[in-house]
CSV table of C-alpha atoms and ligand atoms in Angstrom, one decimal:
chain,number,residue,atom,x,y,z
B,1,MET,CA,-13.6,-0.6,11.9
B,2,LYS,CA,-13.7,2.4,14.3
B,3,SER,CA,-11.3,5.2,13.4
B,4,TYR,CA,-10.4,5.8,17.1
B,5,LYS,CA,-9.6,9.4,16.3
B,6,GLY,CA,-11.0,11.9,18.7
B,7,ILE,CA,-11.2,13.1,22.3
B,8,TYR,CA,-11.1,10.6,25.1
B,9,THR,CA,-11.7,11.5,28.7
B,10,ALA,CA,-9.4,10.0,31.3
B,11,LEU,CA,-12.2,9.5,33.8
B,12,LEU,CA,-11.9,10.7,37.4
B,13,THR,CA,-13.1,8.3,40.0
B,14,PRO,CA,-15.7,9.6,42.5
B,15,PHE,CA,-15.6,8.2,46.0
B,16,THR,CA,-18.1,8.2,48.8
B,17,PRO,CA,-17.1,9.5,52.2
B,18,GLU,CA,-16.4,5.9,53.2
B,19,GLY,CA,-14.0,5.6,50.2
B,20,LYS,CA,-16.2,3.4,48.1
B,21,ILE,CA,-16.7,3.9,44.3
B,22,ASN,CA,-19.7,6.2,43.8
B,23,ALA,CA,-21.4,4.6,40.8
B,24,LYS,CA,-24.2,7.2,40.6
B,25,GLU,CA,-21.8,10.1,40.2
B,26,LEU,CA,-19.6,8.2,37.8
B,27,GLU,CA,-22.7,7.7,35.6
B,28,LYS,CA,-23.4,11.4,35.7
B,29,LEU,CA,-19.9,12.2,34.7
B,30,VAL,CA,-20.0,9.8,31.7
B,31,ALA,CA,-23.3,11.4,30.6
B,32,HIS,CA,-21.9,14.9,30.9
B,33,ASN,CA,-18.9,14.0,28.8
B,34,LEU,CA,-20.9,12.3,26.1
B,35,LYS,CA,-22.9,15.6,25.9
B,36,MET,CA,-19.7,17.5,25.5
B,37,GLY,CA,-18.9,15.4,22.4
B,38,VAL,CA,-16.2,12.9,23.5
B,39,SER,CA,-15.5,9.8,21.5
B,40,GLY,CA,-14.8,7.6,24.4
B,41,PHE,CA,-13.2,7.0,27.8
B,42,TYR,CA,-9.8,6.0,29.3
B,43,VAL,CA,-10.8,4.1,32.4
B,44,CYS,CA,-8.7,3.8,35.6
B,45,GLY,CA,-5.6,5.6,34.3
B,46,SER,CA,-3.5,8.1,36.3
B,47,THR,CA,-6.5,10.5,36.5
B,48,GLY,CA,-8.8,7.7,37.7
B,49,GLU,CA,-6.2,6.8,40.4
B,50,GLY,CA,-6.1,3.3,38.9
B,51,ILE,CA,-2.8,2.3,40.4
B,52,LEU,CA,-4.0,3.3,43.9
B,53,LEU,CA,-7.1,1.0,43.7
B,54,SER,CA,-7.5,-2.8,44.1
B,55,ALA,CA,-8.2,-5.0,41.1
B,56,ASP,CA,-11.8,-5.5,42.3
B,57,GLU,CA,-12.4,-1.8,42.6
B,58,ARG,CA,-11.0,-1.3,39.1
B,59,LYS,CA,-13.3,-4.0,37.7
B,60,GLU,CA,-16.2,-2.4,39.4
B,61,ILE,CA,-15.4,0.9,37.7
B,62,MET,CA,-14.9,-0.8,34.3
B,63,GLN,CA,-18.3,-2.4,34.7
B,64,ILE,CA,-20.1,0.8,35.6
B,65,VAL,CA,-18.6,2.7,32.7
B,66,ARG,CA,-19.4,-0.2,30.3
B,67,ASP,CA,-23.1,-0.1,31.4
B,68,CYS,CA,-23.6,3.6,30.8
B,69,ALA,CA,-21.3,4.6,28.0
B,70,GLY,CA,-23.4,3.2,25.1
B,71,ASP,CA,-21.3,2.7,22.0
B,72,ALA,CA,-18.4,5.1,23.0
B,73,THR,CA,-14.9,3.6,22.6
B,74,LEU,CA,-13.6,2.2,25.8
B,75,ILE,CA,-10.0,1.9,26.8
B,76,ALA,CA,-9.1,0.0,30.0
B,77,HIS,CA,-5.9,1.0,31.8
B,78,VAL,CA,-4.9,-2.3,33.3
B,79,GLY,CA,-1.3,-1.5,34.4
B,80,ALA,CA,-0.4,-2.8,37.9
B,81,LEU,CA,2.8,-3.6,39.6
B,82,ASP,CA,1.4,-7.0,40.5
B,83,GLU,CA,1.3,-8.5,37.0
B,84,ARG,CA,-1.4,-11.0,38.0
B,85,ASP,CA,-3.7,-8.0,38.6
B,86,ALA,CA,-2.9,-6.6,35.2
B,87,HIS,CA,-3.9,-9.9,33.6
B,88,LYS,CA,-7.1,-10.2,35.6
B,89,LEU,CA,-8.1,-6.7,34.5
B,90,ALA,CA,-7.1,-7.3,30.9
B,91,ALA,CA,-9.4,-10.4,30.9
B,92,ALA,CA,-12.2,-8.4,32.4
B,93,ALA,CA,-11.8,-5.7,29.7
B,94,LYS,CA,-12.1,-8.4,27.1
B,95,GLU,CA,-15.2,-9.9,28.7
B,96,LEU,CA,-16.8,-6.5,29.1
B,97,GLY,CA,-16.3,-5.7,25.4
B,98,TYR,CA,-13.7,-2.9,25.8
B,99,ASP,CA,-12.0,-1.8,22.6
B,100,MET,CA,-8.5,-1.9,23.8
B,101,ILE,CA,-6.3,-2.2,26.9
B,102,SER,CA,-3.5,0.1,27.9
B,103,SER,CA,-0.7,0.0,30.5
B,104,VAL,CA,1.9,2.2,32.0
B,105,ALA,CA,5.3,0.6,31.8
B,106,PRO,CA,6.3,-1.4,34.9
B,107,PHE,CA,8.0,1.1,37.2
B,108,TYR,CA,10.1,1.5,40.4
B,109,PHE,CA,12.6,-1.3,39.9
B,110,LYS,CA,14.1,0.2,36.7
B,111,PHE,CA,13.3,-2.9,34.6
B,112,THR,CA,15.3,-3.4,31.4
B,113,PHE,CA,13.6,-2.6,28.1
B,114,GLU,CA,13.4,-6.3,27.4
B,115,GLU,CA,11.6,-7.0,30.6
B,116,ILE,CA,9.2,-4.1,29.9
B,117,LYS,CA,8.5,-5.3,26.4
B,118,ASN,CA,7.8,-8.9,27.6
B,119,TYR,CA,5.4,-7.5,30.2
B,120,TYR,CA,3.4,-5.8,27.4
B,121,LEU,CA,3.5,-8.8,25.1
B,122,ARG,CA,2.3,-11.2,27.8
B,123,LEU,CA,-0.7,-9.0,28.5
B,124,ALA,CA,-1.6,-8.5,24.9
B,125,GLU,CA,-1.1,-12.2,24.0
B,126,ASN,CA,-3.0,-13.6,27.0
B,127,SER,CA,-5.9,-11.3,26.7
B,128,GLY,CA,-6.1,-11.1,22.9
B,129,MET,CA,-6.7,-7.4,23.3
B,130,PRO,CA,-5.1,-4.6,21.3
B,131,MET,CA,-2.6,-2.8,23.5
B,132,LEU,CA,-2.1,1.0,23.7
B,133,VAL,CA,1.2,1.7,25.3
B,134,TYR,CA,0.9,4.4,28.0
B,135,HIS,CA,4.1,6.5,27.7
B,136,ILE,CA,4.3,8.9,30.7
B,137,PRO,CA,8.0,9.2,31.6
B,138,ALA,CA,7.5,12.1,34.0
B,139,LEU,CA,5.5,9.9,36.4
B,140,SER,CA,6.6,6.4,35.6
B,141,GLY,CA,10.3,7.2,35.4
B,142,VAL,CA,10.5,5.0,32.4
B,143,GLY,CA,12.0,6.9,29.5
B,144,MET,CA,11.6,5.6,26.0
B,145,GLY,CA,12.9,7.1,22.8
B,146,ALA,CA,11.6,6.8,19.2
B,147,GLY,CA,13.6,3.6,18.8
B,148,GLU,CA,12.0,1.8,21.8
B,149,ILE,CA,8.4,3.1,21.0
B,150,SER,CA,9.0,1.9,17.4
B,151,GLU,CA,9.7,-1.6,18.7
B,152,PHE,CA,6.2,-1.7,20.1
B,153,LEU,CA,4.5,-0.1,17.2
B,154,GLY,CA,6.2,-2.4,14.7
B,155,ASP,CA,4.5,-5.3,16.4
B,156,ASP,CA,0.9,-6.2,15.6
B,157,HIS,CA,-0.1,-6.6,19.2
B,158,PHE,CA,0.2,-2.8,19.7
B,159,ILE,CA,-2.5,-0.5,18.3
B,160,GLY,CA,-0.7,2.7,19.3
B,161,VAL,CA,0.6,4.9,22.1
B,162,LYS,CA,-0.8,7.4,24.6
B,163,PHE,CA,2.0,9.9,24.4
B,164,THR,CA,2.2,12.0,27.6
B,165,SER,CA,5.4,13.8,26.9
B,166,ASN,CA,6.3,17.1,25.5
B,167,ASP,CA,9.0,15.5,23.2
B,168,PHE,CA,7.2,16.3,20.0
B,169,PHE,CA,10.3,15.5,18.0
B,170,THR,CA,9.8,11.9,19.1
B,171,MET,CA,6.1,12.1,18.4
B,172,GLU,CA,6.8,13.2,14.8
B,173,GLN,CA,9.3,10.4,14.3
B,174,ILE,CA,6.9,7.7,15.3
B,175,ARG,CA,4.0,9.3,13.4
B,176,THR,CA,6.1,9.2,10.3
B,177,ARG,CA,7.3,5.7,10.7
B,178,PHE,CA,3.8,4.3,11.7
B,179,PRO,CA,1.1,6.2,9.8
B,180,GLN,CA,-1.5,3.6,10.6
B,181,LYS,CA,-1.0,3.4,14.3
B,182,ILE,CA,-2.8,5.6,16.8
B,183,ILE,CA,-1.1,8.4,18.7
B,184,TYR,CA,-3.0,10.2,21.5
B,185,ASN,CA,-1.7,13.4,22.9
B,186,GLY,CA,-1.4,13.2,26.7
B,187,TYR,CA,-0.7,16.7,28.0
B,188,ASP,CA,-3.9,18.6,27.6
B,189,GLU,CA,-2.0,22.0,27.7
B,190,MET,CA,-0.1,20.9,24.6
B,191,MET,CA,-3.0,19.4,22.6
B,192,LEU,CA,-2.6,21.7,19.6
B,193,SER,CA,1.1,21.1,19.5
B,194,GLY,CA,0.4,17.3,19.5
B,195,LEU,CA,-2.1,17.7,16.7
B,196,ALA,CA,0.4,19.7,14.7
B,197,MET,CA,2.9,16.8,15.0
B,198,GLY,CA,0.4,14.2,13.9
B,199,ALA,CA,-1.6,13.1,17.0
B,200,ASP,CA,-4.9,11.4,16.1
B,201,GLY,CA,-6.6,12.9,19.2
B,202,GLY,CA,-6.1,13.2,22.9
B,203,ILE,CA,-6.7,11.5,26.2
B,204,GLY,CA,-6.8,13.9,29.1
B,205,SER,CA,-7.8,14.6,32.6
B,206,THR,CA,-9.1,18.1,32.2
B,207,TYR,CA,-11.5,16.8,29.6
B,208,ASN,CA,-13.7,15.6,32.6
B,209,PHE,CA,-15.0,19.1,32.9
B,210,MET,CA,-13.9,20.9,29.7
B,211,ALA,CA,-13.9,18.2,26.9
B,212,ASP,CA,-16.0,20.6,24.8
B,213,LYS,CA,-12.9,22.9,24.5
B,214,PHE,CA,-10.8,20.0,23.2
B,215,VAL,CA,-13.4,18.8,20.8
B,216,GLN,CA,-13.4,22.4,19.5
B,217,ILE,CA,-9.6,22.5,19.2
B,218,GLN,CA,-9.5,19.3,17.2
B,219,LYS,CA,-12.3,20.5,14.9
B,220,LEU,CA,-10.7,23.9,14.3
B,221,PHE,CA,-7.4,22.3,13.7
B,222,GLY,CA,-9.0,19.9,11.1
B,223,GLU,CA,-10.4,22.9,9.3
B,224,GLY,CA,-7.1,24.6,9.2
B,225,LYS,CA,-8.2,27.4,11.6
B,226,ILE,CA,-5.0,27.4,13.7
B,227,GLU,CA,-5.3,30.9,15.2
B,228,GLU,CA,-8.9,30.1,16.4
B,229,ALA,CA,-7.7,26.7,17.7
B,230,ARG,CA,-5.0,28.5,19.6
B,231,GLU,CA,-7.5,30.9,21.2
B,232,VAL,CA,-9.4,27.9,22.7
B,233,GLN,CA,-6.1,26.2,23.8
B,234,LYS,CA,-5.2,29.5,25.6
B,235,GLU,CA,-8.6,29.4,27.4
B,236,ALA,CA,-8.0,25.8,28.5
B,237,ASN,CA,-4.4,26.6,29.5
B,238,ARG,CA,-5.4,29.5,31.8
B,239,ILE,CA,-7.5,27.0,33.7
B,240,ILE,CA,-4.8,24.3,33.6
B,241,ALA,CA,-2.3,26.8,35.1
B,242,VAL,CA,-4.6,27.2,38.1
B,243,LEU,CA,-4.9,23.4,38.5
B,244,CYS,CA,-1.1,23.0,38.3
B,245,ARG,CA,-0.6,25.6,41.1
B,246,ILE,CA,-2.9,23.7,43.4
B,247,GLY,CA,-2.0,20.1,42.4
B,248,VAL,CA,-3.9,18.7,39.3
B,249,MET,CA,-5.3,15.6,40.9
B,250,ILE,CA,-6.8,17.1,44.1
B,251,ALA,CA,-7.9,20.3,42.2
B,252,GLU,CA,-9.8,18.3,39.6
B,253,LYS,CA,-11.8,16.5,42.2
B,254,GLU,CA,-12.8,19.9,43.7
B,255,VAL,CA,-13.8,21.2,40.3
B,256,MET,CA,-16.2,18.3,39.9
B,257,ASN,CA,-17.6,19.0,43.4
B,258,GLN,CA,-18.2,22.6,42.6
B,259,LEU,CA,-19.9,21.7,39.4
B,260,GLY,CA,-22.5,20.0,41.5
B,261,LEU,CA,-21.3,16.4,41.5
B,262,ASP,CA,-20.2,14.6,44.6
B,263,PHE,CA,-16.7,13.3,43.9
B,264,GLY,CA,-15.3,13.3,47.4
B,265,ILE,CA,-11.5,13.5,47.7
B,266,CYS,CA,-8.6,11.6,46.2
B,267,LYS,CA,-7.2,8.4,47.8
B,268,LYS,CA,-4.5,8.8,50.3
B,269,PRO,CA,-1.6,9.6,50.3
B,270,PHE,CA,-3.1,12.5,48.3
B,271,GLY,CA,-4.2,15.4,50.5
B,272,GLU,CA,-7.1,17.9,50.1
B,273,VAL,CA,-7.5,21.3,48.7
B,274,LYS,CA,-7.3,24.2,51.2
B,275,ALA,CA,-10.0,26.8,51.7
B,276,GLU,CA,-8.2,29.5,49.7
B,277,GLU,CA,-7.6,27.0,46.8
B,278,ARG,CA,-11.3,26.2,46.8
B,279,GLU,CA,-12.0,29.9,46.4
B,280,LEU,CA,-9.5,30.2,43.6
B,281,ILE,CA,-11.3,27.3,41.8
B,282,ALA,CA,-14.6,29.0,42.3
B,283,LYS,CA,-13.3,32.3,40.9
B,284,GLU,CA,-10.9,31.3,38.2
B,285,ILE,CA,-12.3,28.0,36.9
B,286,LEU,CA,-16.0,27.5,37.4
B,287,PRO,CA,-17.2,30.6,35.4
B,288,TYR,CA,-15.2,29.4,32.4
B,289,ILE,CA,-16.5,25.8,32.1
B,290,ALA,CA,-19.8,24.4,30.9
B,291,PRO,CA,-22.3,23.7,33.7
B,292,LEU,CA,-23.9,20.3,34.0
B,293,ALA,CA,-27.0,20.1,31.8
S,301,MN9,O1,-2.3,11.7,30.9
S,301,MN9,C1,-2.9,13.6,32.2
S,301,MN9,N1,-1.8,13.3,32.9
S,301,MN9,C2,-1.8,13.1,34.3
S,301,MN9,C3,-2.9,12.7,31.0
S,301,MN9,O2,-2.8,13.2,34.9
S,301,MN9,C4,-0.6,12.7,34.9
S,301,MN9,C5,-3.0,15.0,31.7
S,301,MN9,O3,-4.3,15.2,31.2
S,301,MN9,C6,-2.6,16.0,32.7
S,301,MN9,O4,-3.3,15.8,33.9
S,301,MN9,C7,-2.9,17.5,32.2
S,301,MN9,C8,-2.5,18.5,33.2
S,301,MN9,O5,-1.1,18.6,33.2
S,301,MN9,O6,-2.3,17.7,31.0
């Protein structure tokens, strides 16, 4: 069985000027990331604008990644407010040979925990796929404590959690209770903190163009070289601070464009980077990331 430890890029989605999925550029992105040493990919998550896309577009992306990712581990984010779409995508993930599915908790209507848990169970049971809970309270608005996350992890349908929260107390508690389950750190800027509290690896958006730094952080951490790992984290964080100032999603697209790929812009209602922000990226980010081979 695969260990599933490691660095997983939450893939960005390139669009053509007409707003179609740009398969050619997506393939180049996957190749670049494999060269940087990632273990696999998280497909159509927040970073991939999954919840802004149709089920057909998401399937198309899942297929493209499947066809070019070799034996990398593949995680399909299938979360959708129309639960029928989530089921369709989970079935597609199974058919395409993805390793696991993942979903954000159903949001907006403030569903009860029981409703949320039943949503996850239906998806896992119907698809027969292992489920990775996507915990991202800052965006989903769905808060879950150690008790609720434990309800998932104590059930065999759930393989682990993508933990996008800075509540490392909760991370430690679930790590201690469930040593065999997978915990992925979600905030790239706190990767080293996550590893210190027991994360098995990370899933992140900034990995698209600096996965090598996170591979390095995990390696140094494993060797007990914490000070050196912190130096690499600091390098990454200086870049992430610039992204945050601009707006992470639109800024990441621009980084890819400046690297020489053709990623276009985010789906509306996202806006676009301004001229001065483009210059900031050219000056403060591009010189500090690996060029395309
Ligand atoms: O889940 C990502 N979260 C979002 C992971 O995109 C909402 C992170 O990789 C962040 O983008 C990153 C920057 O804050 O840590």
